[in-house]
PDB file of C-alpha atoms in Angstrom:
ATOM      1  CA  MET A  78       9.963  11.857  33.639  1.00  0.00           C
ATOM      2  CA  LYS A  79       8.120   8.638  33.351  1.00  0.00           C
ATOM      3  CA  ARG A  80       9.530   5.693  35.030  1.00  0.00           C
ATOM      4  CA  PRO A  81       9.953   2.836  33.274  1.00  0.00           C
ATOM      5  CA  ILE A  82       7.692  -0.531  33.830  1.00  0.00           C
ATOM      6  CA  PRO A  83       9.794  -3.303  35.805  1.00  0.00           C
ATOM      7  CA  GLY A  84      10.243  -6.215  33.463  1.00  0.00           C
ATOM      8  CA  VAL A  85       8.933  -4.228  30.574  1.00  0.00           C
ATOM      9  CA  LYS A  86      11.496  -3.442  27.676  1.00  0.00           C
ATOM     10  CA  ASN A  87      11.381  -0.355  26.210  1.00  0.00           C
ATOM     11  CA  ILE A  88      10.468  -1.347  22.463  1.00  0.00           C
ATOM     12  CA  MET A  89      10.567   2.357  20.791  1.00  0.00           C
ATOM     13  CA  ARG A  90      13.484   4.560  21.560  1.00  0.00           C
ATOM     14  CA  ARG A  91      13.327   8.278  20.244  1.00  0.00           C
ATOM     15  CA  ASP A  92      16.951   7.768  18.703  1.00  0.00           C
ATOM     16  CA  ASP A  93      15.987   4.379  17.005  1.00  0.00           C
ATOM     17  CA  ASN A  94      16.048   5.085  13.156  1.00  0.00           C
ATOM     18  CA  ALA A  95      14.851   1.770  12.395  1.00  0.00           C
ATOM     19  CA  THR A  96      11.271   2.587  13.525  1.00  0.00           C
ATOM     20  CA  ASP A  97      10.812   5.664  11.384  1.00  0.00           C
ATOM     21  CA  MET A  98       7.718   6.790  12.359  1.00  0.00           C
ATOM     22  CA  HIS A  99       6.542   9.604   9.965  1.00  0.00           C
ATOM     23  CA  TRP A 100       3.399   9.041   9.096  1.00  0.00           C
ATOM     24  CA  ASN A 101       3.469  11.482   6.066  1.00  0.00           C
ATOM     25  CA  ARG A 102       6.007   9.611   4.302  1.00  0.00           C
ATOM     26  CA  HIS A 103       3.016   8.443   2.039  1.00  0.00           C
ATOM     27  CA  VAL A 104       2.276  11.832   0.736  1.00  0.00           C
ATOM     28  CA  GLY A 105       4.126  13.093  -2.386  1.00  0.00           C
ATOM     29  CA  LEU A 106       4.514   9.670  -3.834  1.00  0.00           C
ATOM     30  CA  THR A 107       5.236   9.391  -7.629  1.00  0.00           C
ATOM     31  CA  TYR A 108       3.722   6.037  -9.034  1.00  0.00           C
ATOM     32  CA  THR A 109       5.571   4.284 -12.275  1.00  0.00           C
ATOM     33  CA  GLU A 110       3.362   2.803 -14.951  1.00  0.00           C
ATOM     34  CA  PRO A 111       1.963  -0.648 -14.191  1.00  0.00           C
ATOM     35  CA  GLU A 112       3.372  -3.657 -16.050  1.00  0.00           C
ATOM     36  CA  THR A 113       1.861  -7.324 -15.883  1.00  0.00           C
ATOM     37  CA  GLY A 114       3.544  -9.615 -13.728  1.00  0.00           C
ATOM     38  CA  GLU A 115       3.224 -13.111 -12.608  1.00  0.00           C
ATOM     39  CA  ASP A 116      -0.310 -13.360 -11.089  1.00  0.00           C
ATOM     40  CA  GLY A 117      -0.921  -9.785 -10.925  1.00  0.00           C
ATOM     41  CA  ILE A 118       0.592  -6.138 -11.499  1.00  0.00           C
ATOM     42  CA  ASP A 119       3.757  -5.132 -10.690  1.00  0.00           C
ATOM     43  CA  PHE A 120       4.152  -1.275 -10.338  1.00  0.00           C
ATOM     44  CA  GLY A 121       6.445   1.224  -7.978  1.00  0.00           C
ATOM     45  CA  ALA A 122       6.600   4.417  -6.056  1.00  0.00           C
ATOM     46  CA  VAL A 123       9.254   6.937  -5.631  1.00  0.00           C
ATOM     47  CA  ALA A 124       8.781   8.932  -2.231  1.00  0.00           C
ATOM     48  CA  SER A 125       9.842  12.701  -2.146  1.00  0.00           C
ATOM     49  CA  ASP A 126      12.933  11.730  -0.008  1.00  0.00           C
ATOM     50  CA  GLY A 127      13.998   9.394  -2.901  1.00  0.00           C
ATOM     51  CA  ARG A 128      13.382   6.255  -1.243  1.00  0.00           C
ATOM     52  CA  GLU A 129      11.846   3.404  -3.972  1.00  0.00           C
ATOM     53  CA  TYR A 130       8.937   0.998  -3.106  1.00  0.00           C
ATOM     54  CA  ARG A 131       7.822  -1.956  -5.376  1.00  0.00           C
ATOM     55  CA  PHE A 132       4.266  -3.264  -5.361  1.00  0.00           C
ATOM     56  CA  HIS A 133       2.466  -6.408  -6.606  1.00  0.00           C
ATOM     57  CA  LEU A 134      -1.440  -6.341  -6.958  1.00  0.00           C
ATOM     58  CA  GLU A 135      -2.478  -9.938  -6.747  1.00  0.00           C
ATOM     59  CA  THR A 136      -4.780 -10.560  -9.630  1.00  0.00           C
ATOM     60  CA  ASN A 137      -7.859 -11.247  -7.187  1.00  0.00           C
ATOM     61  CA  ALA A 138      -7.201  -7.692  -5.663  1.00  0.00           C
ATOM     62  CA  LEU A 139      -8.930  -6.409  -8.786  1.00  0.00           C
ATOM     63  CA  LYS A 140     -11.959  -8.883  -8.117  1.00  0.00           C
ATOM     64  CA  ALA A 141     -12.214  -7.321  -4.577  1.00  0.00           C
ATOM     65  CA  LEU A 142     -12.502  -3.904  -6.242  1.00  0.00           C
ATOM     66  CA  ASN A 143     -15.561  -5.114  -8.242  1.00  0.00           C
ATOM     67  CA  ALA A 144     -13.317  -5.290 -11.341  1.00  0.00           C
ATOM     68  CA  GLU A 145     -15.458  -7.927 -12.924  1.00  0.00           C
ATOM     69  CA  ALA A 146     -16.893  -5.743 -15.400  1.00  0.00           C
ATOM     70  CA  PHE A 147     -13.381  -5.570 -17.102  1.00  0.00           C
ATOM     71  CA  TYR A 148     -12.795  -9.073 -16.813  1.00  0.00           C
ATOM     72  CA  ASP A 149     -12.410  -9.516 -20.563  1.00  0.00           C
ATOM     73  CA  ASP A 150     -10.125  -6.464 -20.770  1.00  0.00           C
ATOM     74  CA  ASP A 151      -6.385  -6.251 -20.144  1.00  0.00           C
ATOM     75  CA  LEU A 152      -5.145  -6.681 -16.628  1.00  0.00           C
ATOM     76  CA  ILE A 153      -3.680  -2.954 -16.910  1.00  0.00           C
ATOM     77  CA  GLU A 154      -6.844  -1.466 -18.264  1.00  0.00           C
ATOM     78  CA  ARG A 155      -8.586  -2.908 -15.109  1.00  0.00           C
ATOM     79  CA  PHE A 156      -5.796  -1.575 -12.894  1.00  0.00           C
ATOM     80  CA  HIS A 157      -6.212   2.305 -14.226  1.00  0.00           C
ATOM     81  CA  ALA A 158     -10.237   1.802 -13.947  1.00  0.00           C
ATOM     82  CA  HIS A 159      -9.167   1.252  -9.886  1.00  0.00           C
ATOM     83  CA  GLN A 160      -6.182   3.090  -9.783  1.00  0.00           C
ATOM     84  CA  LYS A 161      -7.121   5.525  -7.129  1.00  0.00           C
ATOM     85  CA  ASP A 162      -8.093   2.937  -4.451  1.00  0.00           C
ATOM     86  CA  ILE A 163      -4.939   0.996  -5.421  1.00  0.00           C
ATOM     87  CA  GLU A 164      -2.644   3.836  -5.102  1.00  0.00           C
ATOM     88  CA  ARG A 165      -4.536   4.622  -1.670  1.00  0.00           C
ATOM     89  CA  VAL A 166      -3.760   1.127  -0.304  1.00  0.00           C
ATOM     90  CA  ALA A 167      -0.008   1.171  -1.387  1.00  0.00           C
ATOM     91  CA  GLY A 168       0.217   4.557   0.244  1.00  0.00           C
ATOM     92  CA  ARG A 169      -0.936   2.948   3.573  1.00  0.00           C
ATOM     93  CA  MET A 170       1.510   0.431   3.175  1.00  0.00           C
ATOM     94  CA  VAL A 171       4.178   2.648   2.941  1.00  0.00           C
ATOM     95  CA  MET A 172       2.961   5.050   5.900  1.00  0.00           C
ATOM     96  CA  LEU A 173       2.995   1.848   8.029  1.00  0.00           C
ATOM     97  CA  ASN A 174       6.671   0.988   6.894  1.00  0.00           C
ATOM     98  CA  VAL A 175       5.864  -2.125   5.486  1.00  0.00           C
ATOM     99  CA  ARG A 176       9.568  -3.436   4.478  1.00  0.00           C
ATOM    100  CA  ALA A 177       8.721  -6.295   1.919  1.00  0.00           C
ATOM    101  CA  ASN A 178       9.930  -6.110  -1.210  1.00  0.00           C
ATOM    102  CA  PRO A 179       7.664  -5.976  -3.112  1.00  0.00           C
ATOM    103  CA  ILE A 180       4.666  -5.086  -1.168  1.00  0.00           C
ATOM    104  CA  VAL A 181       1.937  -7.425  -1.931  1.00  0.00           C
ATOM    105  CA  LEU A 182      -1.098  -6.048  -2.217  1.00  0.00           C
ATOM    106  CA  LYS A 183      -3.904  -8.768  -1.411  1.00  0.00           C
ATOM    107  CA  ALA A 184      -7.947  -9.000  -1.945  1.00  0.00           C
ATOM    108  CA  SER A 185      -8.499  -8.487   1.729  1.00  0.00           C
ATOM    109  CA  TYR A 186      -6.885  -5.151   1.753  1.00  0.00           C
ATOM    110  CA  PHE A 187      -9.745  -3.973  -0.869  1.00  0.00           C
ATOM    111  CA  ALA A 188     -12.631  -6.190   0.424  1.00  0.00           C
ATOM    112  CA  GLU A 189     -13.122  -4.387   4.038  1.00  0.00           C
ATOM    113  CA  SER A 190     -11.775  -1.084   3.009  1.00  0.00           C
ATOM    114  CA  PRO A 191     -13.469   1.672   4.797  1.00  0.00           C
ATOM    115  CA  TRP A 192     -13.594   3.684   1.604  1.00  0.00           C
ATOM    116  CA  ARG A 193     -15.181   1.196  -0.194  1.00  0.00           C
ATOM    117  CA  ARG A 194     -18.251   0.872   2.187  1.00  0.00           C
ATOM    118  CA  LEU A 195     -18.724   4.747   2.057  1.00  0.00           C
ATOM    119  CA  GLY A 196     -18.319   4.779  -1.475  1.00  0.00           C
ATOM    120  CA  GLY A 197     -14.839   6.741  -1.367  1.00  0.00           C
ATOM    121  CA  ARG A 198     -16.259   9.334   0.809  1.00  0.00           C
ATOM    122  CA  ILE A 199     -13.325   9.741   3.140  1.00  0.00           C
TER     123      ILE A 199
END
């Protein structure tokens, strides 16, 4: 058994349900249909264990996904054109146990994503 470091509080306990460190909780998410909201798109997801998540995709995030070609189209059409990338980032937020309601998906989450740099070959 490891001895605790003096002066350092044990932050993660095995019996702490608040940490909920299940790295696969994003697998099997079922996404709802997107709706236009204030300054972006709102959509949700339901996990296989019944947990529900709400997301808000900022309009600027669509620009980070190079959605300018769809600039004259409806926001929902731009969402569907990049739905795979959007759902991948939303799943990462669920995996990391982000507890905001709704979880805001910002442009910076898409501009620096490794799958965008590699052309989706991850």
